[in-house]
């Protein structure tokens, strides 16, 4: 990948943070930015340093922190880090706009893959969270505030391609549309399902049988 992806680490666990920084500094495609020492200044620092991807530790107040970050820097992608990932947490945090999940037990290569995928505005789920997603679908977990939306044939075509991790440009090429038109459809789909990013569209599609993983 050409150029540097600016990464901000929002994690209060010092030993893990130090180790993670050491690992990420060994990758030429990544550059670490900002001062992540105090949680109260994360949003301010993120606006100041303009990271492409924020790695944030999963704690009780993470949903509100994530919302604050995305409000301050809507073009930033959030990847959550946690030792424990479960069904309810994934559903709840997808709803606030996280782009991906990575276990803190993951190999460095998987963490870097998550960063690079989120940088491309594509959802990423580590091996553990992928298992949780399968459980969510098989056990029919529901988001109580969601209602079944209706979609046009074109919107369904776009949803299918979003679930297959196509970018807006790729979708436009496949459907012979302009990129602007595809992004307009994507926005309307997000409004219909109450999603804040592509990951939310994918989760909605899985939960409501609109898309099935093969």
Short mmCIF file of C-alpha atoms in Angstrom, two decimals:
data_model
loop_
_atom_site.label_atom_id
_atom_site.label_comp_id
_atom_site.label_asym_id
_atom_site.label_seq_id
_atom_site.Cartn_x
_atom_site.Cartn_y
_atom_site.Cartn_z
CA UNK A 1 0.00 0.00 0.00
CA UNK A 2 1.48 3.35 -1.05
CA UNK A 3 1.96 6.11 1.48
CA UNK A 4 1.45 6.06 5.22
CA UNK A 5 -1.75 5.29 7.06
CA UNK A 6 -1.96 7.56 10.09
CA UNK A 7 -2.91 5.55 13.19
CA UNK A 8 -3.98 6.86 16.60
CA UNK A 9 -3.91 4.39 19.53
CA UNK A 10 -6.55 5.13 22.17
CA UNK A 11 -5.73 2.60 24.86
CA UNK A 12 -5.12 3.11 28.59
CA UNK A 13 -3.44 -0.27 29.14
CA UNK A 14 0.18 0.89 29.17
CA UNK A 15 1.98 -2.42 28.61
CA UNK A 16 -0.27 -3.44 25.71
CA UNK A 17 -0.03 0.04 24.20
CA UNK A 18 3.76 0.06 24.35
CA UNK A 19 3.95 -3.36 22.71
CA UNK A 20 1.45 -2.38 20.02
CA UNK A 21 3.35 0.79 19.21
CA UNK A 22 6.57 -1.17 18.84
CA UNK A 23 4.90 -3.60 16.44
CA UNK A 24 3.20 -0.95 14.31
CA UNK A 25 6.37 1.11 13.97
CA UNK A 26 7.97 -1.80 12.13
CA UNK A 27 5.50 -1.41 9.22
CA UNK A 28 6.43 1.16 6.58
CA UNK A 29 2.80 1.58 5.53
CA UNK A 30 1.83 2.90 9.00
CA UNK A 31 2.67 6.03 10.96
CA UNK A 32 1.65 6.68 14.57
CA UNK A 33 0.26 10.12 15.36
CA UNK A 34 -1.05 12.04 18.34
CA UNK A 35 -0.92 11.98 22.10
CA UNK A 36 -3.11 9.19 23.45
CA UNK A 37 -2.30 9.53 27.14
CA UNK A 38 -5.55 11.04 28.41
CA UNK A 39 -8.98 9.80 27.36
CA UNK A 40 -10.51 13.24 27.91
CA UNK A 41 -8.37 14.69 25.10
CA UNK A 42 -8.78 11.89 22.54
CA UNK A 43 -11.40 13.67 20.43
CA UNK A 44 -9.42 16.91 20.52
CA UNK A 45 -6.18 15.15 19.59
CA UNK A 46 -7.86 13.22 16.78
CA UNK A 47 -9.13 16.46 15.24
CA UNK A 48 -5.65 17.96 15.64
CA UNK A 49 -3.63 15.10 14.15
CA UNK A 50 -6.16 13.77 11.64
CA UNK A 51 -5.55 10.01 11.87
CA UNK A 52 -7.04 7.73 9.24
CA UNK A 53 -7.67 4.93 11.72
CA UNK A 54 -8.21 4.97 15.48
CA UNK A 55 -7.53 1.83 17.51
CA UNK A 56 -9.63 2.09 20.65
CA UNK A 57 -9.68 -0.15 23.69
CA UNK A 58 -13.05 -1.68 24.52
CA UNK A 59 -14.29 -0.40 27.88
CA UNK A 60 -17.66 0.37 29.42
CA UNK A 61 -17.73 3.90 28.06
CA UNK A 62 -16.38 3.00 24.61
CA UNK A 63 -19.73 3.55 22.82
CA UNK A 64 -19.94 7.15 24.00
CA UNK A 65 -16.24 7.71 23.28
CA UNK A 66 -16.66 6.27 19.77
CA UNK A 67 -19.63 8.54 19.10
CA UNK A 68 -17.62 11.56 20.25
CA UNK A 69 -14.70 10.63 18.00
CA UNK A 70 -16.90 10.11 14.94
CA UNK A 71 -18.76 13.35 15.60
CA UNK A 72 -15.48 15.23 15.81
CA UNK A 73 -13.84 13.40 12.88
CA UNK A 74 -16.49 11.65 10.73
CA UNK A 75 -13.96 10.48 8.14
CA UNK A 76 -11.93 8.55 10.70
CA UNK A 77 -12.34 4.77 10.85
CA UNK A 78 -12.58 3.13 14.28
CA UNK A 79 -11.22 -0.34 15.00
CA UNK A 80 -11.99 -1.78 18.43
CA UNK A 81 -9.50 -3.78 20.46
CA UNK A 82 -10.59 -6.20 23.17
CA UNK A 83 -9.55 -9.33 25.03
CA UNK A 84 -13.23 -10.33 25.13
CA UNK A 85 -15.63 -10.05 22.19
CA UNK A 86 -19.24 -11.25 22.39
CA UNK A 87 -22.46 -11.05 20.36
CA UNK A 88 -24.11 -8.20 22.25
CA UNK A 89 -20.99 -6.04 22.21
CA UNK A 90 -20.55 -6.46 18.47
CA UNK A 91 -24.15 -5.50 17.72
CA UNK A 92 -24.08 -2.51 20.02
CA UNK A 93 -20.76 -1.13 18.83
CA UNK A 94 -21.49 -1.67 15.15
CA UNK A 95 -24.47 0.55 15.79
CA UNK A 96 -22.26 3.43 16.90
CA UNK A 97 -20.15 3.22 13.77
CA UNK A 98 -17.11 1.03 14.46
CA UNK A 99 -15.51 -0.27 11.28
CA UNK A 100 -13.96 -3.42 12.75
CA UNK A 101 -13.02 -5.59 15.71
CA UNK A 102 -9.72 -7.20 16.62
CA UNK A 103 -8.92 -9.41 19.58
CA UNK A 104 -5.99 -8.25 21.69
CA UNK A 105 -4.78 -11.83 21.37
CA UNK A 106 -4.53 -11.42 17.58
CA UNK A 107 -1.27 -11.76 15.69
CA UNK A 108 0.34 -8.45 14.65
CA UNK A 109 -0.36 -9.24 10.98
CA UNK A 110 -4.11 -9.44 11.72
CA UNK A 111 -4.07 -6.09 13.52
CA UNK A 112 -2.26 -4.50 10.57
CA UNK A 113 -4.76 -6.11 8.19
CA UNK A 114 -7.58 -4.58 10.22
CA UNK A 115 -5.98 -1.14 9.99
CA UNK A 116 -5.42 -1.39 6.24
CA UNK A 117 -8.97 -2.66 5.66
CA UNK A 118 -10.56 0.07 7.80
CA UNK A 119 -8.44 2.66 5.97
CA UNK A 120 -10.18 1.55 2.76
CA UNK A 121 -13.54 2.10 4.52
CA UNK A 122 -14.26 -1.63 4.50
CA UNK A 123 -15.46 -3.58 7.56
CA UNK A 124 -13.04 -6.00 9.21
CA UNK A 125 -13.80 -8.78 11.67
CA UNK A 126 -11.04 -10.83 13.26
CA UNK A 127 -11.43 -14.60 13.53
CA UNK A 128 -13.11 -14.43 16.95
CA UNK A 129 -15.60 -11.71 16.00
CA UNK A 130 -16.40 -13.55 12.74
CA UNK A 131 -17.50 -16.53 14.86
CA UNK A 132 -19.70 -14.18 16.90
CA UNK A 133 -21.29 -12.84 13.71
CA UNK A 134 -22.12 -16.40 12.67
CA UNK A 135 -23.75 -16.97 16.07
CA UNK A 136 -25.70 -13.73 15.75
CA UNK A 137 -27.16 -14.87 12.45
CA UNK A 138 -27.80 -18.50 13.43
CA UNK A 139 -29.47 -17.57 16.72
CA UNK A 140 -31.36 -14.67 15.13
CA UNK A 141 -30.17 -12.00 17.56
CA UNK A 142 -32.11 -8.80 16.94
CA UNK A 143 -31.47 -5.13 17.39
CA UNK A 144 -34.68 -4.02 19.16
CA UNK A 145 -34.80 -0.51 17.71
CA UNK A 146 -34.49 -1.70 14.10
CA UNK A 147 -37.50 -2.18 11.87
CA UNK A 148 -37.60 -3.99 8.57
CA UNK A 149 -37.07 -1.50 5.78
CA UNK A 150 -38.15 -1.85 2.16
CA UNK A 151 -35.59 -1.58 -0.63
CA UNK A 152 -35.67 -1.04 -4.37
CA UNK A 153 -34.13 -3.63 -6.67
CA UNK A 154 -31.15 -1.33 -7.22
CA UNK A 155 -30.64 -0.87 -3.48
CA UNK A 156 -30.68 -4.64 -3.00
CA UNK A 157 -28.03 -4.98 -5.70
CA UNK A 158 -25.88 -2.44 -3.91
CA UNK A 159 -26.43 -4.04 -0.50
CA UNK A 160 -25.27 -7.38 -1.89
CA UNK A 161 -22.09 -5.81 -3.20
CA UNK A 162 -21.45 -3.92 0.03
CA UNK A 163 -21.71 -7.25 1.85
CA UNK A 164 -19.11 -8.59 -0.58
CA UNK A 165 -16.83 -5.70 0.43
CA UNK A 166 -16.99 -3.79 -2.84
CA UNK A 167 -16.03 -0.13 -2.80
CA UNK A 168 -18.33 2.52 -4.26
CA UNK A 169 -16.07 2.73 -7.32
CA UNK A 170 -16.18 -1.04 -7.83
CA UNK A 171 -19.96 -1.09 -7.45
CA UNK A 172 -20.29 1.75 -9.92
CA UNK A 173 -18.21 -0.14 -12.49
CA UNK A 174 -20.18 -3.37 -12.03
CA UNK A 175 -23.61 -1.71 -12.29
CA UNK A 176 -22.60 0.87 -14.91
CA UNK A 177 -23.42 3.78 -12.62
CA UNK A 178 -21.50 6.84 -11.52
CA UNK A 179 -19.68 6.71 -8.21
CA UNK A 180 -21.79 9.66 -7.01
CA UNK A 181 -25.00 7.71 -7.76
CA UNK A 182 -23.75 4.69 -5.83
CA UNK A 183 -22.78 6.82 -2.85
CA UNK A 184 -26.25 8.38 -2.93
CA UNK A 185 -27.84 4.93 -2.80
CA UNK A 186 -25.45 3.92 0.01
CA UNK A 187 -26.47 6.97 2.04
CA UNK A 188 -30.18 6.23 1.58
CA UNK A 189 -29.64 2.61 2.60
CA UNK A 190 -27.83 3.70 5.77
CA UNK A 191 -30.69 6.06 6.60
CA UNK A 192 -33.26 3.30 6.08
CA UNK A 193 -31.52 0.80 8.37
CA UNK A 194 -30.16 3.32 10.90
CA UNK A 195 -26.54 2.42 10.11
CA UNK A 196 -23.56 4.74 10.40
CA UNK A 197 -21.17 2.82 8.15
CA UNK A 198 -20.94 -0.15 5.78
CA UNK A 199 -20.45 -2.55 8.69
CA UNK A 200 -23.91 -1.59 9.98
CA UNK A 201 -25.45 -2.30 6.56
CA UNK A 202 -23.80 -5.73 6.49
CA UNK A 203 -25.03 -6.59 9.99
CA UNK A 204 -28.58 -5.50 9.11
CA UNK A 205 -28.51 -7.55 5.91
CA UNK A 206 -27.30 -10.64 7.76
CA UNK A 207 -29.82 -10.31 10.59
CA UNK A 208 -32.76 -9.83 8.23
CA UNK A 209 -31.89 -12.50 5.69
CA UNK A 210 -31.18 -10.02 2.91
CA UNK A 211 -27.70 -11.48 2.48
CA UNK A 212 -26.29 -14.86 3.42
CA UNK A 213 -22.62 -15.73 3.68
CA UNK A 214 -21.65 -18.65 1.45
#
